[in-house]
Amino acid sequence: GRSPLMSPGINAEYGIDTSNVEVEQEVVKKVIKQLEYYFGDRNLPQDRFLLREVTVDNGWISLDTMLNFKRLAGICSDKAKIAKAVEIGNSELIMLNDDKNKIRRNPNKPLPKITEAQKGTNNMKTVYAKGFPLDFNIDQAEEFFGKYGKTCYIKMRKNIEGKF
């Protein structure tokens, strides 16, 4: 039976049951966007932690591990809702395992090999911007730059105190 200590929708033996889980469409979009960012062509090759994790279990990473990412946890900290978002979010990049407790990058979409020429091309598409307010956050940056076209990757440089 189910332990009274476990969250609704979570069963340790069988993973996560998403059949009665509802997720607002806006949350689905944000969760998918964030997961696609983490596992995307631009971020994943530079993310030492995720690169190490994807080698452990055939690319699968537990939702528990994913919730250590503050940005994802800030969007949604409920594993059953994240699983449901991946299930119904129609992502071509992110897959959910059968137990609905792990995700991975679609193996049919391997990371591209980055050549020196591509690094040069990426640099030609790079913009460095400064002068934003000290309390400016990544969501505000996405909104600001989104007015001018599609962005693939935004990195905010932090100072010594860890502030942007």
Protein backbone atom coordinates (compact mmCIF):
# COMPACT_ATOMS: atom_id res chain seq x y z
CA GLY A 1 0.00 0.00 0.00
CA ARG A 2 0.88 3.64 -0.08
CA SER A 3 2.79 5.12 2.82
CA PRO A 4 0.96 8.00 4.54
CA LEU A 5 4.26 9.92 4.48
CA MET A 6 4.35 10.09 0.68
CA SER A 7 3.00 12.95 -1.40
CA PRO A 8 -0.20 12.41 -3.39
CA GLY A 9 0.53 11.06 -6.84
CA ILE A 10 3.84 9.51 -5.78
CA ASN A 11 4.37 5.83 -5.17
CA ALA A 12 7.94 4.72 -4.43
CA GLU A 13 7.48 1.29 -6.00
CA TYR A 14 5.87 2.37 -9.24
CA GLY A 15 7.07 5.91 -9.80
CA ILE A 16 4.64 8.76 -10.30
CA ASP A 17 0.95 8.48 -11.17
CA THR A 18 -0.07 11.45 -13.32
CA SER A 19 -3.56 10.24 -14.22
CA ASN A 20 -5.35 12.67 -11.88
CA VAL A 21 -2.79 15.48 -12.06
CA GLU A 22 -3.80 18.78 -13.62
CA VAL A 23 -1.30 21.42 -14.71
CA GLU A 24 -2.12 24.89 -16.01
CA GLN A 25 -1.12 25.35 -19.65
CA GLU A 26 1.11 28.30 -18.73
CA VAL A 27 3.02 26.11 -16.24
CA VAL A 28 3.36 23.36 -18.87
CA LYS A 29 4.90 25.85 -21.31
CA LYS A 30 7.31 27.24 -18.72
CA VAL A 31 8.39 23.78 -17.49
CA ILE A 32 9.02 22.53 -21.04
CA LYS A 33 10.89 25.70 -21.98
CA GLN A 34 13.12 25.41 -18.92
CA LEU A 35 13.82 21.69 -19.40
CA GLU A 36 14.57 22.26 -23.10
CA TYR A 37 16.98 24.99 -22.04
CA TYR A 38 18.79 22.67 -19.58
CA PHE A 39 19.07 19.84 -22.12
CA GLY A 40 19.49 22.10 -25.15
CA ASP A 41 22.36 22.30 -27.62
CA ARG A 42 23.69 25.51 -26.11
CA ASN A 43 23.50 24.77 -22.36
CA LEU A 44 24.09 21.03 -21.99
CA PRO A 45 27.64 20.96 -23.45
CA GLN A 46 28.68 23.64 -20.92
CA ASP A 47 26.84 22.27 -17.88
CA ARG A 48 29.37 20.07 -16.07
CA PHE A 49 26.86 18.77 -13.54
CA LEU A 50 24.24 17.72 -16.10
CA LEU A 51 26.85 16.27 -18.47
CA ARG A 52 28.11 14.06 -15.65
CA GLU A 53 24.56 13.06 -14.63
CA VAL A 54 23.47 12.06 -18.16
CA THR A 55 26.29 9.49 -18.34
CA VAL A 56 25.09 7.60 -15.25
CA ASP A 57 21.69 6.08 -16.19
CA ASN A 58 21.50 6.03 -19.99
CA GLY A 59 20.73 9.74 -20.01
CA TRP A 60 17.88 9.54 -17.47
CA ILE A 61 17.88 12.07 -14.65
CA SER A 62 15.47 11.81 -11.73
CA LEU A 63 12.94 14.56 -11.15
CA ASP A 64 14.35 14.74 -7.61
CA THR A 65 17.71 15.74 -9.10
CA MET A 66 16.06 18.18 -11.51
CA LEU A 67 14.33 19.93 -8.61
CA ASN A 68 17.78 20.92 -7.33
CA PHE A 69 17.74 23.44 -10.18
CA LYS A 70 16.35 26.58 -8.55
CA ARG A 71 14.82 27.97 -11.72
CA LEU A 72 12.79 24.82 -12.42
CA ALA A 73 11.77 24.52 -8.76
CA GLY A 74 10.68 28.18 -8.90
CA ILE A 75 8.36 27.38 -11.81
CA CYS A 76 7.00 24.18 -10.27
CA SER A 77 8.28 22.11 -7.35
CA ASP A 78 5.71 19.30 -7.68
CA LYS A 79 7.27 16.24 -9.36
CA ALA A 80 3.87 14.88 -10.45
CA LYS A 81 3.06 18.18 -12.17
CA ILE A 82 6.47 18.31 -13.86
CA ALA A 83 5.98 14.73 -15.07
CA LYS A 84 2.51 15.62 -16.36
CA ALA A 85 3.90 18.74 -18.09
CA VAL A 86 6.48 16.61 -19.93
CA GLU A 87 3.81 14.04 -20.73
CA ILE A 88 1.44 16.56 -22.34
CA GLY A 89 3.94 19.24 -23.39
CA ASN A 90 4.75 17.78 -26.84
CA SER A 91 8.49 18.39 -26.50
CA GLU A 92 10.59 16.81 -29.22
CA LEU A 93 13.67 17.14 -26.99
CA ILE A 94 12.56 15.97 -23.52
CA MET A 95 11.34 12.44 -22.78
CA LEU A 96 9.67 10.97 -19.68
CA ASN A 97 10.42 7.40 -18.58
CA ASP A 98 7.69 4.79 -18.11
CA ASP A 99 7.70 5.24 -14.32
CA LYS A 100 7.28 8.99 -14.91
CA ASN A 101 9.98 9.84 -12.39
CA LYS A 102 12.93 10.55 -14.73
CA ILE A 103 13.54 12.63 -17.83
CA ARG A 104 16.22 12.72 -20.51
CA ARG A 105 17.16 14.32 -23.77
CA ASN A 106 15.66 12.44 -26.71
CA PRO A 107 18.41 10.04 -27.90
CA ASN A 108 17.24 10.66 -31.49
CA LYS A 109 18.43 14.24 -31.03
CA PRO A 110 22.10 13.88 -30.09
CA LEU A 111 24.17 16.89 -29.19
CA PRO A 112 25.79 18.37 -32.29
CA LYS A 113 29.56 18.18 -32.54
CA ILE A 114 30.91 21.70 -32.09
CA THR A 115 33.67 22.52 -34.55
CA GLU A 116 35.96 25.53 -34.43
CA ALA A 117 34.00 27.00 -37.34
CA GLN A 118 30.74 26.65 -35.39
CA LYS A 119 32.33 28.28 -32.34
CA GLY A 120 33.23 31.22 -34.57
CA THR A 121 29.69 31.33 -35.97
CA ASN A 122 28.26 31.24 -32.44
CA ASN A 123 30.54 34.10 -31.44
CA MET A 124 29.28 36.11 -34.41
CA LYS A 125 25.74 35.65 -33.07
CA THR A 126 26.67 36.68 -29.52
CA VAL A 127 25.65 39.95 -27.92
CA TYR A 128 27.17 41.36 -24.74
CA ALA A 129 24.92 43.86 -23.00
CA LYS A 130 25.39 45.72 -19.73
CA GLY A 131 23.92 48.60 -17.80
CA PHE A 132 20.84 46.78 -16.55
CA PRO A 133 19.55 47.37 -13.00
CA LEU A 134 21.27 45.27 -10.33
CA ASP A 135 17.98 43.52 -9.49
CA PHE A 136 17.39 42.57 -13.16
CA ASN A 137 16.62 38.83 -13.42
CA ILE A 138 16.72 36.23 -16.19
CA ASP A 139 12.96 36.44 -16.83
CA GLN A 140 13.24 40.18 -17.36
CA ALA A 141 16.24 39.63 -19.65
CA GLU A 142 14.30 37.08 -21.74
CA GLU A 143 11.38 39.48 -22.02
CA PHE A 144 13.65 42.40 -22.94
CA PHE A 145 15.65 40.55 -25.61
CA GLY A 146 12.62 38.60 -26.85
CA LYS A 147 11.23 41.81 -28.34
CA TYR A 148 14.13 41.77 -30.82
CA GLY A 149 14.03 38.14 -31.92
CA LYS A 150 14.55 34.58 -30.76
CA THR A 151 17.23 33.99 -28.15
CA CYS A 152 18.94 30.63 -27.67
CA TYR A 153 20.91 31.32 -24.54
CA ILE A 154 21.13 34.12 -22.01
CA LYS A 155 23.87 34.14 -19.42
CA MET A 156 23.91 36.73 -16.68
CA ARG A 157 27.35 37.31 -15.19
CA LYS A 158 27.50 37.36 -11.41
CA ASN A 159 29.75 39.45 -9.21
CA ILE A 160 31.79 38.19 -6.25
CA GLU A 161 28.72 38.16 -3.97
CA GLY A 162 26.84 35.98 -6.49
CA LYS A 163 24.57 38.84 -7.60
CA PHE A 164 23.84 39.65 -11.23
